[in-house]
mmCIF file of C-alpha atoms in Angstrom:
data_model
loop_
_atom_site.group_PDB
_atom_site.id
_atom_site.type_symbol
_atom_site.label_atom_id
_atom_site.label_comp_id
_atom_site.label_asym_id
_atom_site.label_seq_id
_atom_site.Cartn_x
_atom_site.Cartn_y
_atom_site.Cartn_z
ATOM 1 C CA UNK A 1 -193.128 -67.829 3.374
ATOM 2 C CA UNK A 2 -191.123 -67.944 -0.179
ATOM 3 C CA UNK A 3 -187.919 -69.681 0.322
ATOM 4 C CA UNK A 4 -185.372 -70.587 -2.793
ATOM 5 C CA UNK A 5 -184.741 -73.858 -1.005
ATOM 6 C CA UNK A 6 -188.322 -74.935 -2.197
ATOM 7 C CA UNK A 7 -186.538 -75.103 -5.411
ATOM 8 C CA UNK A 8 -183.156 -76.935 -4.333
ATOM 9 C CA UNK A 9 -183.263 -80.388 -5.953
ATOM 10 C CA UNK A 10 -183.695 -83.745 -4.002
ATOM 11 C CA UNK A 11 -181.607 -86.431 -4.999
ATOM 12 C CA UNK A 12 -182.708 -88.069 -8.558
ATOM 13 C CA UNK A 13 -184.402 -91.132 -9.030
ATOM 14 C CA UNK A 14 -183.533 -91.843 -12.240
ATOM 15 C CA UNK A 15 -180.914 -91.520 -15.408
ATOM 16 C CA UNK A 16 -180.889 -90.682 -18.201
ATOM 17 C CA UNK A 17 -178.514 -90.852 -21.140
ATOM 18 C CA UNK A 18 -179.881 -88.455 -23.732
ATOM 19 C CA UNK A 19 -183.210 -86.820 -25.191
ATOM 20 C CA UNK A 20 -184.337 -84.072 -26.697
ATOM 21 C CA UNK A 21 -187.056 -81.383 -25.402
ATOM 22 C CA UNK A 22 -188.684 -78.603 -27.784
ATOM 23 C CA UNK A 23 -191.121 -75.642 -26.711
ATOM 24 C CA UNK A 24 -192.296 -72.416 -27.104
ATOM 25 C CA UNK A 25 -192.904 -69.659 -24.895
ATOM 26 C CA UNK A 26 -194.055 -66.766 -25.804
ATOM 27 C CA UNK A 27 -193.702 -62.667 -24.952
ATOM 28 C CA UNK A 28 -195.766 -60.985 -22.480
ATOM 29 C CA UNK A 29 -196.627 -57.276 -22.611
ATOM 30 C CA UNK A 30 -196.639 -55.706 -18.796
ATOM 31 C CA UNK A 31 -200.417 -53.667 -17.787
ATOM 32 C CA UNK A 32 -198.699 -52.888 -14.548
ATOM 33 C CA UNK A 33 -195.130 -52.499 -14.828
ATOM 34 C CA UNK A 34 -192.029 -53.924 -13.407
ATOM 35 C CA UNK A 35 -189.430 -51.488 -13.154
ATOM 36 C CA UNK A 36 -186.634 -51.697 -10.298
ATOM 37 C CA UNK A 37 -185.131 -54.753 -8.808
ATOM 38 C CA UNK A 38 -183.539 -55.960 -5.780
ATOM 39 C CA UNK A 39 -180.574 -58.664 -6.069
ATOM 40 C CA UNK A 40 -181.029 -61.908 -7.471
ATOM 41 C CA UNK A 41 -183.940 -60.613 -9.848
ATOM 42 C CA UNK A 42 -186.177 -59.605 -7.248
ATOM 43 C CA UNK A 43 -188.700 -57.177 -8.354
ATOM 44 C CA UNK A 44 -188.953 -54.130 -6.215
ATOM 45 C CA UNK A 45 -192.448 -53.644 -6.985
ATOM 46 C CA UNK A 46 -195.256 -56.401 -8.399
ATOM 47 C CA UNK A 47 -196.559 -56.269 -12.210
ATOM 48 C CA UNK A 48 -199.254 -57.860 -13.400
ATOM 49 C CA UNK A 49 -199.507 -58.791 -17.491
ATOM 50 C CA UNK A 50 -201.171 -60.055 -20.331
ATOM 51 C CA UNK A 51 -199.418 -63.407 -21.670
ATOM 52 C CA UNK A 52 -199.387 -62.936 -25.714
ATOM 53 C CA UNK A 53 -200.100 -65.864 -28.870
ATOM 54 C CA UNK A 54 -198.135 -65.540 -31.582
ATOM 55 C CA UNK A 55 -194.761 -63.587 -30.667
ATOM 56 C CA UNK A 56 -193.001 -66.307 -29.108
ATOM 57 C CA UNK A 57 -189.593 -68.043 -29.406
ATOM 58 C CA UNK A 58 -189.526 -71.693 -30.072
ATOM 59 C CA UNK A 59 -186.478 -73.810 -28.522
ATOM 60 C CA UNK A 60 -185.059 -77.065 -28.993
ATOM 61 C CA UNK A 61 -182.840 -78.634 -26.211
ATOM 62 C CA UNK A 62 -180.947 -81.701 -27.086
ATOM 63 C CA UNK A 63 -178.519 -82.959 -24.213
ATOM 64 C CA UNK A 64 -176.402 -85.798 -24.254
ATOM 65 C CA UNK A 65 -174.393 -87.495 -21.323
ATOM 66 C CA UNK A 66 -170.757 -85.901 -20.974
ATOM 67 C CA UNK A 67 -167.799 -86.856 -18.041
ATOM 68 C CA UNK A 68 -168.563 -84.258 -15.199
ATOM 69 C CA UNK A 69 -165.475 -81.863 -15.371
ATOM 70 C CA UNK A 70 -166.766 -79.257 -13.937
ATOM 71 C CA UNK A 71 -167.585 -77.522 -16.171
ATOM 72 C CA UNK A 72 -170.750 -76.078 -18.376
ATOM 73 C CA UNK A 73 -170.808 -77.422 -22.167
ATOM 74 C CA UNK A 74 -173.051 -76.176 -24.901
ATOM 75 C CA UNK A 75 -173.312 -75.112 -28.480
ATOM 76 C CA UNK A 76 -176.110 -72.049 -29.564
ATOM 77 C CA UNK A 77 -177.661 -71.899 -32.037
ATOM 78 C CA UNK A 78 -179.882 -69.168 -33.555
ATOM 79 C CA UNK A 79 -182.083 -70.358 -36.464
ATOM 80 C CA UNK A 80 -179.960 -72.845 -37.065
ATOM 81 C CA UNK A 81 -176.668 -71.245 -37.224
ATOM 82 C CA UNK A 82 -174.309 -70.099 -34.571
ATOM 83 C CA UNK A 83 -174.526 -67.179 -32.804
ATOM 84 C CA UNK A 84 -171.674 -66.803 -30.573
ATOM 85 C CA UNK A 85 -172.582 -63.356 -28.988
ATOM 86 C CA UNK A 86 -175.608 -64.754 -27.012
ATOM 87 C CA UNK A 87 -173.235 -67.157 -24.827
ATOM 88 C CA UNK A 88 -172.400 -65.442 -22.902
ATOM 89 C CA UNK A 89 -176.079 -64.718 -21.445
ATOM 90 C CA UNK A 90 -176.650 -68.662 -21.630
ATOM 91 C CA UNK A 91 -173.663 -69.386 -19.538
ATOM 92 C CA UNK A 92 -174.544 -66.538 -16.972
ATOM 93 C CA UNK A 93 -177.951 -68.226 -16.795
ATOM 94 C CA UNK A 94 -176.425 -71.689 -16.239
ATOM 95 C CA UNK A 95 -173.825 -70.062 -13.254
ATOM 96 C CA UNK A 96 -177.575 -68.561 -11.394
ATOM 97 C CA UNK A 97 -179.692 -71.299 -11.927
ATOM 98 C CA UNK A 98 -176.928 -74.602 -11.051
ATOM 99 C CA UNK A 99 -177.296 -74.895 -7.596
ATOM 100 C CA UNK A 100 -181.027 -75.576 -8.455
ATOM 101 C CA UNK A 101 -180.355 -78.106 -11.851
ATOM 102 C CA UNK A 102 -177.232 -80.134 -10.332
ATOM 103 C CA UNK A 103 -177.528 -82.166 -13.497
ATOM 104 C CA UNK A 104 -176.344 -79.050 -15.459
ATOM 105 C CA UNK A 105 -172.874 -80.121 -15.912
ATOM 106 C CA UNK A 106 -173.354 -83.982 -16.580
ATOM 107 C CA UNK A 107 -174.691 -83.399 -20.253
ATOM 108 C CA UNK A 108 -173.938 -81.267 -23.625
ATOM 109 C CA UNK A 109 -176.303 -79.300 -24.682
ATOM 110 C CA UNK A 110 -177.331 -78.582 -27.665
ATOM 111 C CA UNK A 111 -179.613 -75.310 -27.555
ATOM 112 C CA UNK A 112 -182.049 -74.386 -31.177
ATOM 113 C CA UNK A 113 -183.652 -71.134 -31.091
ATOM 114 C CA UNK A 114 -186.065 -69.187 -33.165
ATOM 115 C CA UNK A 115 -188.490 -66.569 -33.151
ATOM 116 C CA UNK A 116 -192.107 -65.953 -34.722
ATOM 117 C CA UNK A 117 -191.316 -62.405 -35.031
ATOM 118 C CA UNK A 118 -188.247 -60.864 -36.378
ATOM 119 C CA UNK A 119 -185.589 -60.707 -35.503
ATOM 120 C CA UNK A 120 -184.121 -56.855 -34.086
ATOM 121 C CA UNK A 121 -187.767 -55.518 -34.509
ATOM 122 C CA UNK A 122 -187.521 -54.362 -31.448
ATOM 123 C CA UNK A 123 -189.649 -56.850 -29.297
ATOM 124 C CA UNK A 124 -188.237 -58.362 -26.613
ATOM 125 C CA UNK A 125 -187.060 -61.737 -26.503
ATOM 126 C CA UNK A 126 -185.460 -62.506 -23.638
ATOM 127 C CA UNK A 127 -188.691 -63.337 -21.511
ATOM 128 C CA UNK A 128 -189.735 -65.822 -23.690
ATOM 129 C CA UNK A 129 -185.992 -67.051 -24.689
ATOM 130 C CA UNK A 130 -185.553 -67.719 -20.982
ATOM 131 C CA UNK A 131 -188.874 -68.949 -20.444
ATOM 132 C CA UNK A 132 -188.632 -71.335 -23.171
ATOM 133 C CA UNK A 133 -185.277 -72.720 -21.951
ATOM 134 C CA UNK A 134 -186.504 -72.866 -18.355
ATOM 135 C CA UNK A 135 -189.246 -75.314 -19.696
ATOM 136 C CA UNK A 136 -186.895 -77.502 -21.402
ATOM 137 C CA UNK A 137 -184.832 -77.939 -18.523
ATOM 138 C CA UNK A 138 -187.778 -78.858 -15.659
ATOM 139 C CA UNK A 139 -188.354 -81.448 -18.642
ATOM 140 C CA UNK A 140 -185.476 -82.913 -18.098
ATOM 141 C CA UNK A 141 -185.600 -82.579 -14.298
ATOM 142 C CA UNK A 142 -188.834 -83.809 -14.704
ATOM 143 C CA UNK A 143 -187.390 -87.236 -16.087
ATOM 144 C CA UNK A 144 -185.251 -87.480 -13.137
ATOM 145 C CA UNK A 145 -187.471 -87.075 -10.916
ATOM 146 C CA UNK A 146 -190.947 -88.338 -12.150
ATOM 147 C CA UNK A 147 -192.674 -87.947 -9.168
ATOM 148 C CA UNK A 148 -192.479 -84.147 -9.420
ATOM 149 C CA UNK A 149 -195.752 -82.761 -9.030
ATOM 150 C CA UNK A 150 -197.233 -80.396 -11.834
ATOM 151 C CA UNK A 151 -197.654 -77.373 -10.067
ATOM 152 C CA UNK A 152 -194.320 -77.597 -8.803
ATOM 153 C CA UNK A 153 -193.055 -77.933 -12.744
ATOM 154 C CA UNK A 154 -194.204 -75.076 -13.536
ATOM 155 C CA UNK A 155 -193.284 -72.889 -10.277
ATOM 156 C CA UNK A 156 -190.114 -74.045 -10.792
ATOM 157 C CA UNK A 157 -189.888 -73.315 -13.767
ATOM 158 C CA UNK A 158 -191.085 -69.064 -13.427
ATOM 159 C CA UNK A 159 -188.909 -69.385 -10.701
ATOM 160 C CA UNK A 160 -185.708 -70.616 -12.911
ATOM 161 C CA UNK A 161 -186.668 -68.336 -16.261
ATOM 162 C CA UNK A 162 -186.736 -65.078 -13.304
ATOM 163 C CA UNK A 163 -183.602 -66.204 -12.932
ATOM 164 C CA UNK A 164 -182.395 -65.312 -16.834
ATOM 165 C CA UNK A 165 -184.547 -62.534 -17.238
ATOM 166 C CA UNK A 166 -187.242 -61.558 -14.635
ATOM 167 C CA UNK A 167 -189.939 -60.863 -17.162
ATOM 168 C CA UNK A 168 -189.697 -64.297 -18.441
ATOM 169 C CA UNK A 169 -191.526 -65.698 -15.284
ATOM 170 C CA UNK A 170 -194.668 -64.393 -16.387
ATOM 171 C CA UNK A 171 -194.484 -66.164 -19.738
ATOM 172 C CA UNK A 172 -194.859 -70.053 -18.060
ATOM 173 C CA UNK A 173 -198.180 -69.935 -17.215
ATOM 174 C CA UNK A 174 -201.950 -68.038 -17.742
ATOM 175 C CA UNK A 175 -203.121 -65.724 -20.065
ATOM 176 C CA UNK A 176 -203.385 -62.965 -17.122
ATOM 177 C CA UNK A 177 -199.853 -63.358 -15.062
ATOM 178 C CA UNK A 178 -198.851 -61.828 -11.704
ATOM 179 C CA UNK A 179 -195.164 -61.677 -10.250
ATOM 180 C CA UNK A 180 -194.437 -60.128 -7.278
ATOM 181 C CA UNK A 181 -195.710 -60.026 -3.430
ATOM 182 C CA UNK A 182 -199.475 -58.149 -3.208
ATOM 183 C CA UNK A 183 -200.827 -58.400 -0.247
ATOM 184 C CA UNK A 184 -204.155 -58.679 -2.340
ATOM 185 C CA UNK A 185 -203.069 -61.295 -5.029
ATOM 186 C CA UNK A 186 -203.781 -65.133 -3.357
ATOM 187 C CA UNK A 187 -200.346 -67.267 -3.628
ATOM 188 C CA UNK A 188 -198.206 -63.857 -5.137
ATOM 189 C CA UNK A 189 -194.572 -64.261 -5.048
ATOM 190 C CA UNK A 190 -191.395 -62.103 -5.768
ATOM 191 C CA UNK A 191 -189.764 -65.645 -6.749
ATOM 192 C CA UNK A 192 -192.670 -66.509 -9.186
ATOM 193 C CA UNK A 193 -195.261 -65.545 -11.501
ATOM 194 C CA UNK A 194 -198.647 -66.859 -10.569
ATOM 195 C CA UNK A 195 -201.910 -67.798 -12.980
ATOM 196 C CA UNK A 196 -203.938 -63.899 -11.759
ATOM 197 C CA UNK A 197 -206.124 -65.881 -9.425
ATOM 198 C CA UNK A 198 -209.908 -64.097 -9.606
ATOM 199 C CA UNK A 199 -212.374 -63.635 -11.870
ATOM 200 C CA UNK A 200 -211.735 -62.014 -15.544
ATOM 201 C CA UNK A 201 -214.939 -60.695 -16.953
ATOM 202 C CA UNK A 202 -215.598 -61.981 -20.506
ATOM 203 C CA UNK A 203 -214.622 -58.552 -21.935
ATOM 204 C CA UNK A 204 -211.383 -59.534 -21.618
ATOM 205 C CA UNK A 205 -211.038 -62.911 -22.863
ATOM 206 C CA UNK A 206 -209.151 -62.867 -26.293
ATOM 207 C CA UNK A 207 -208.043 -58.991 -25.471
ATOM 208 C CA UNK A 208 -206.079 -58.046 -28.454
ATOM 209 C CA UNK A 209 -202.706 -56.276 -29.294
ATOM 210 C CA UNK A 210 -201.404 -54.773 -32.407
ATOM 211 C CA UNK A 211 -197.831 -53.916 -31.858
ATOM 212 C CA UNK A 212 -196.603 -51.186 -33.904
ATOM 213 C CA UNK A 213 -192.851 -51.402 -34.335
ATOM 214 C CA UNK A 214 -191.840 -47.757 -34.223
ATOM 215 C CA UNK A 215 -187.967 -48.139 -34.257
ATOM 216 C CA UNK A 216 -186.469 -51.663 -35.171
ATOM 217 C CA UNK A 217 -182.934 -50.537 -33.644
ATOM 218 C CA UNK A 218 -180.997 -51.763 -30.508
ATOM 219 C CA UNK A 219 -182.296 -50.784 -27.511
ATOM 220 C CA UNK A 220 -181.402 -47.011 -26.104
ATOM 221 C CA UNK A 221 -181.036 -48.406 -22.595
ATOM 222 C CA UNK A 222 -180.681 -52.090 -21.375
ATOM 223 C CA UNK A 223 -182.950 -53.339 -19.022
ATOM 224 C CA UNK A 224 -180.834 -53.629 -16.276
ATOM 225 C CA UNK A 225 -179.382 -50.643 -16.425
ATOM 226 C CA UNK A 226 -183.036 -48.973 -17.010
ATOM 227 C CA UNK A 227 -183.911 -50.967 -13.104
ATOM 228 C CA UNK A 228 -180.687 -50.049 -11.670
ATOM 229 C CA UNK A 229 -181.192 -46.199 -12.249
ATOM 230 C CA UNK A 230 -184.312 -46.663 -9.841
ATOM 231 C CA UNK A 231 -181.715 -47.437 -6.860
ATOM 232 C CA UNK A 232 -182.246 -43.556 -5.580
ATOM 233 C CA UNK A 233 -184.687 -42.555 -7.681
ATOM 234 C CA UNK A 234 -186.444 -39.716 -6.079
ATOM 235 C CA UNK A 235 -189.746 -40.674 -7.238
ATOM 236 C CA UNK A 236 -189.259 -44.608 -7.047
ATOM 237 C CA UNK A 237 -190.847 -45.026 -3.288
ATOM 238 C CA UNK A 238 -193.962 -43.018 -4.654
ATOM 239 C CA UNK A 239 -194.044 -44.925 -8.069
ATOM 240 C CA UNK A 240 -193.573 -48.782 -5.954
ATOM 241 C CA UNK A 241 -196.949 -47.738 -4.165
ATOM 242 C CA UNK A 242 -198.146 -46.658 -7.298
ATOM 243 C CA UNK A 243 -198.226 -50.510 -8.546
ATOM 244 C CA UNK A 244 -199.286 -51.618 -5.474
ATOM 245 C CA UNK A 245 -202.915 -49.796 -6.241
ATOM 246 C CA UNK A 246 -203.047 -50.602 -9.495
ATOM 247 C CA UNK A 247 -202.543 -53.858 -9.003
ATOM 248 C CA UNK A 248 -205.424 -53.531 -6.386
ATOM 249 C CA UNK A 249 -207.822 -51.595 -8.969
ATOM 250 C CA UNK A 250 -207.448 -54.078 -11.203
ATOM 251 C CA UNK A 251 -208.727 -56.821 -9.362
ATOM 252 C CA UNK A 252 -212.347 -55.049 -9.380
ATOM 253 C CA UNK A 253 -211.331 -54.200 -13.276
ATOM 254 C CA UNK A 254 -211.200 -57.322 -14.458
ATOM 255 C CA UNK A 255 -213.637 -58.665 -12.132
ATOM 256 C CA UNK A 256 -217.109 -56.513 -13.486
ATOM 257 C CA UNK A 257 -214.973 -55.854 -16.825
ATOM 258 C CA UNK A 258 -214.867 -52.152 -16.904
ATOM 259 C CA UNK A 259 -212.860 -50.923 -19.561
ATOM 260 C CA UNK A 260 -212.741 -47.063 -18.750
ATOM 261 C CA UNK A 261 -210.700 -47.543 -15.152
ATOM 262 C CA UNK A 262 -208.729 -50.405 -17.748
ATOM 263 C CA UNK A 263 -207.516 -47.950 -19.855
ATOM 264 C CA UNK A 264 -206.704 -45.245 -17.289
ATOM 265 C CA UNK A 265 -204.580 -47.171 -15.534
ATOM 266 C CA UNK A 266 -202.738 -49.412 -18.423
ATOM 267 C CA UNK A 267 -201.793 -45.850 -20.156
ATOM 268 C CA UNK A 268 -201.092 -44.228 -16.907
ATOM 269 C CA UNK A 269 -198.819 -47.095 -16.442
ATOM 270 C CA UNK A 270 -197.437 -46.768 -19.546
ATOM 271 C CA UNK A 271 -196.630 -42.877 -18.875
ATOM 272 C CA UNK A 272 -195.218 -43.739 -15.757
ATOM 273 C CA UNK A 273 -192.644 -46.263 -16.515
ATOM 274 C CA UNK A 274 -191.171 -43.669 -19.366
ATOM 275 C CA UNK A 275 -191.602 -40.601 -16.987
ATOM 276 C CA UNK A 276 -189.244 -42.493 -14.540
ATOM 277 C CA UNK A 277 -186.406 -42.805 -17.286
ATOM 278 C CA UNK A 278 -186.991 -39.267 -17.570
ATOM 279 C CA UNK A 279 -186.274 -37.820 -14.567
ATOM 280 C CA UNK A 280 -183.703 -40.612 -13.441
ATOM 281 C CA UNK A 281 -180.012 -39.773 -13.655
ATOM 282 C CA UNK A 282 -178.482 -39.888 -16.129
ATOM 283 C CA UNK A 283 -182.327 -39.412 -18.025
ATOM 284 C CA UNK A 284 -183.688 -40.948 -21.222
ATOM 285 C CA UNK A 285 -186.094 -40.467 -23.551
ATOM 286 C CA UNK A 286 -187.490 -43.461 -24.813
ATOM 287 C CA UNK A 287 -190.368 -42.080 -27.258
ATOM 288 C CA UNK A 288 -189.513 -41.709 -30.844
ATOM 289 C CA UNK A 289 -191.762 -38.603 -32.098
ATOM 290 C CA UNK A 290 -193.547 -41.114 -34.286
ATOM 291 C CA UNK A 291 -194.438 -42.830 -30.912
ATOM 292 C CA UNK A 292 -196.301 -39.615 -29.383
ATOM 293 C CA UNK A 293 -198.168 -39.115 -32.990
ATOM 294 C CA UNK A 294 -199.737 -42.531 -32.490
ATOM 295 C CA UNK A 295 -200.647 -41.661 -29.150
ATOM 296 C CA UNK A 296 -202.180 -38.828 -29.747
ATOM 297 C CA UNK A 297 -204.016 -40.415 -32.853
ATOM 298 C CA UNK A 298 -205.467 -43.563 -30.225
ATOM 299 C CA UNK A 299 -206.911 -40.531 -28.182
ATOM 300 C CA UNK A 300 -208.477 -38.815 -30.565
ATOM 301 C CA UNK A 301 -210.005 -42.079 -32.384
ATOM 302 C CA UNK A 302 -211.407 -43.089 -29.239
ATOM 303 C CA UNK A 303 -212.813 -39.778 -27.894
ATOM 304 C CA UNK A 304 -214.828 -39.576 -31.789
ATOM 305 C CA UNK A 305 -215.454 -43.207 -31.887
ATOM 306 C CA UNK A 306 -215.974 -44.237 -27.985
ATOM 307 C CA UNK A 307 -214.581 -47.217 -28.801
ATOM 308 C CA UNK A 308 -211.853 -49.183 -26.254
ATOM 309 C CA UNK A 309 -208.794 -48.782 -27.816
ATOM 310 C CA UNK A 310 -205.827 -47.664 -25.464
ATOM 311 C CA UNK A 311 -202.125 -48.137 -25.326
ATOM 312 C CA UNK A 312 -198.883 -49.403 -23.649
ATOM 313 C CA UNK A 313 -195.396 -49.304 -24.288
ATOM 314 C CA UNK A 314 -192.141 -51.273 -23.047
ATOM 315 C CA UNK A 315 -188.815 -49.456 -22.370
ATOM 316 C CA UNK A 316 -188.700 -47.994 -25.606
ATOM 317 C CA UNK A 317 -190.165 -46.538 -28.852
ATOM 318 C CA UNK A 318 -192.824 -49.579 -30.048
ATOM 319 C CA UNK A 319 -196.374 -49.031 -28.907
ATOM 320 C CA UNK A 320 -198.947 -52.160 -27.902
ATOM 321 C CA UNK A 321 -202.381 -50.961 -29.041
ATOM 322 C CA UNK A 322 -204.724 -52.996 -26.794
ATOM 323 C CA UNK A 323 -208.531 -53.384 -27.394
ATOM 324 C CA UNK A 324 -211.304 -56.376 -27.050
ATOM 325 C CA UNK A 325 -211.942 -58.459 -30.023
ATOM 326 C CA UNK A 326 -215.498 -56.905 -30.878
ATOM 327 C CA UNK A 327 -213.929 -53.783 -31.821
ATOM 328 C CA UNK A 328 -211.056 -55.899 -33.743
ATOM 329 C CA UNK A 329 -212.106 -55.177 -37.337
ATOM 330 C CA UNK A 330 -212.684 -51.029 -36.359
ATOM 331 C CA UNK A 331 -209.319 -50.643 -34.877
ATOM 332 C CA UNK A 332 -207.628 -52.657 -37.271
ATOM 333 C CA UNK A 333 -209.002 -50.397 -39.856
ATOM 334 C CA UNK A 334 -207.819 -47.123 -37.965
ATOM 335 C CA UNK A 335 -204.173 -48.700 -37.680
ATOM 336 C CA UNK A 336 -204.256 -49.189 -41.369
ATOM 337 C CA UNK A 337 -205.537 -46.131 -42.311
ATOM 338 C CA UNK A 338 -204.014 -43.834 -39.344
ATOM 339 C CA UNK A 339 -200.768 -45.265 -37.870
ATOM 340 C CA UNK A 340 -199.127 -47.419 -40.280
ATOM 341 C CA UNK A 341 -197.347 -44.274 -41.551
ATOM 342 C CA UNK A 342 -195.747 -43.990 -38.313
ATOM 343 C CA UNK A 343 -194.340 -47.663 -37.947
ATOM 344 C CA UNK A 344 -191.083 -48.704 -39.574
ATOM 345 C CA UNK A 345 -191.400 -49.485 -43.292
ATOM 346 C CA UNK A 346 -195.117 -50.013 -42.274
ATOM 347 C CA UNK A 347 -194.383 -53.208 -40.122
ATOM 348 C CA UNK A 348 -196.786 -54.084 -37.125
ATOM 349 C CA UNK A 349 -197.690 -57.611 -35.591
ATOM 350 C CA UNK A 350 -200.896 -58.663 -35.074
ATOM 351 C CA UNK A 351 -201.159 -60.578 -31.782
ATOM 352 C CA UNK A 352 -203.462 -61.469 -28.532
ATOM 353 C CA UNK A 353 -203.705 -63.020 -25.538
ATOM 354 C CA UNK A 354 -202.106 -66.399 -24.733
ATOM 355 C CA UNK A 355 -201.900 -68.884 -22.372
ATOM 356 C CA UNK A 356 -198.057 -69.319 -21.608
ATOM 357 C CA UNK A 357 -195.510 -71.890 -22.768
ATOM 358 C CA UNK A 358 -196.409 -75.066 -24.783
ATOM 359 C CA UNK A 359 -194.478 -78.520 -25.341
ATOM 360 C CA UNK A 360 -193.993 -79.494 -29.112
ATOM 361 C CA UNK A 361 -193.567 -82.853 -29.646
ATOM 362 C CA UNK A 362 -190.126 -83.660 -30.955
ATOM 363 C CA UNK A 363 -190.849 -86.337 -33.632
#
């Protein structure tokens, strides 16, 4: 059974004075969707997503031995300059996650951050912010303790980046990530994300995303607001078991590669997670009317063309255009040609699947 005690600290073997840890983690867009959570960043039903390459955030973590007075001490900094409004995030991840890292308030820290992608284009960051920072602190854990087992790095450290932002546990590890409990998913966890632990047909090896950045502005609803609203949700019971099966259709999906039921249930998924902010209370709409043209224009390239290009959004107006890489250089045409127009001062990123966080060595 999953116990958060698995992840309380033993005493430390060894000290440290200073160091300096640097990685990057990177985004991860949701197939099935995680939308509702318990307390303490528990989802309320499990998702299942693909880990992405090249939107990522890169962070340094230099820490340096300071007289224990109780309190936290650190300095951010966002490519390389201040940035004062994301404290207080930082230090509400450092109050969740202390009772797990007792060796939080014995050093300064010194936190660098950057992203590959820009900045306010409306992708996500704080799963792989989180993720990233998560990493660089089992790293130093992982000094104190040197006998720490591998897999237990990296559990520990899904379990500590859930923690900031519950996303970010499914950018650690694997190119295809579960989190949450599925009764059908070997070694699944509400506390964790694991590696998805069955076969994935060749198909969808180096799947692809183009993400078309819609609307560049601040998010219309904040994500935890967006989960709470699902506390009474008349449909959330029916859309919880929803996941549940899709989760359990895409086992044999992946398994013998079949992209048809793929796309069904990754746009279905899609739909879903925007028709709950819909008819939750108070409601939002999401979709910018550029969103639904691109939509519309993936459906009708594929029903002329037959070829496996679908779609998925996030909480908000930016679409994910997903397809294998054999059909890369006909649906990158299509998005030039077709639904550039509709993206913000033409901008879209060019991405694909991942395999989770990386260490860069600090020189």
């Amino acid at each position: 059974m999953d116990s958060t005690n698995n992840f309380i600290s033993t005493p430390y073997s060894h000290f440290i004075e200073n160091g300096v840890f640097e990685y990057s983690s990177p985004s991860n867009i949701a197939l099935v969707k995680y939308w509702g959570k318990k307390e303490n960043q528990i989802p309320a039903n499990p998702s299942i997503s693909f880990t992405l390459n090249t939107c990522k955030t890169i962070t340094k973590l230099a820490f340096a031995k300071k007289n224990n007075d109780g309190s936290f001490s650190f300095d951010l900094l966002f490519e390389g300059k201040p940035k004062e409004e994301f404290k207080p995030k930082i230090q509400k991840f450092f109050e969740r996650i202390e009772i797990y890292l007792p060796f939080l308030k014995d050093y300064h820290f010194t936190i660098d951050t950057q992203n590959t992608f820009p900045h306010s284009s409306g992708i996500a960051s704080s799963a792989s912010g989180m993720a990233a920072l998560a990493m660089n602190f089992m790293s130093i854990e992982k000094m104190l303790n040197p006998e720490m087992s591998p897999e237990y790095f990296y559990e520990k450290a899904s379990f500590l980046a859930r923690l900031g932002s519950g996303s970010a546990c499914r950018s650690i590890k694997g190119s295809l990530v579960v989190w949450g409990n599925h009764k059908n998913i070997a070694g699944s966890s509400d506390l964790f994300g694991v590696e998805f632990p069955y076969k994935i047909h060749a198909t969808f090896k180096n799947y692809q995303d183009t993400i078309l950045l819609v609307d560049k502005g601040e998010k219309q609803v904040s994500s935890t607001v967006g989960h709470d609203l699902m506390h009474g949700h008349h449909y959330a019971k029916n859309r919880f078991e929803q996941a549940h099966q899709n989760i359990d259709a895409l086992i044999t999906v992946f398994e013998k590669g079949d992209l048809n039921s793929f796309i069904n249930i990754v746009e279905s998924e899609a739909l879903t997670l925007h028709a709950m902010m819909m008819t939750s209370f108070p409601y939002f709409i999401l979709m910018k009317p550029n969103t639904l043209e691109i939509i519309n224009a993936i459906w009708k390239f594929r029903n002329e063309t037959k070829i496996p290009v679908c779609f998925t959004l996030d909480a908000g107006a930016n679409v994910h255009v997903l397809y294998p890489e054999n059909t890369k250089s006909a649906v990158l045409e299509f998005i030039k040609n077709k639904l550039v127009g509709f993206c913000q001062n033409g901008q879209y990123i060019c991405d694909e699947i991942g395999n989770g966080s990386q260490q860069i060595k600090t020189k």
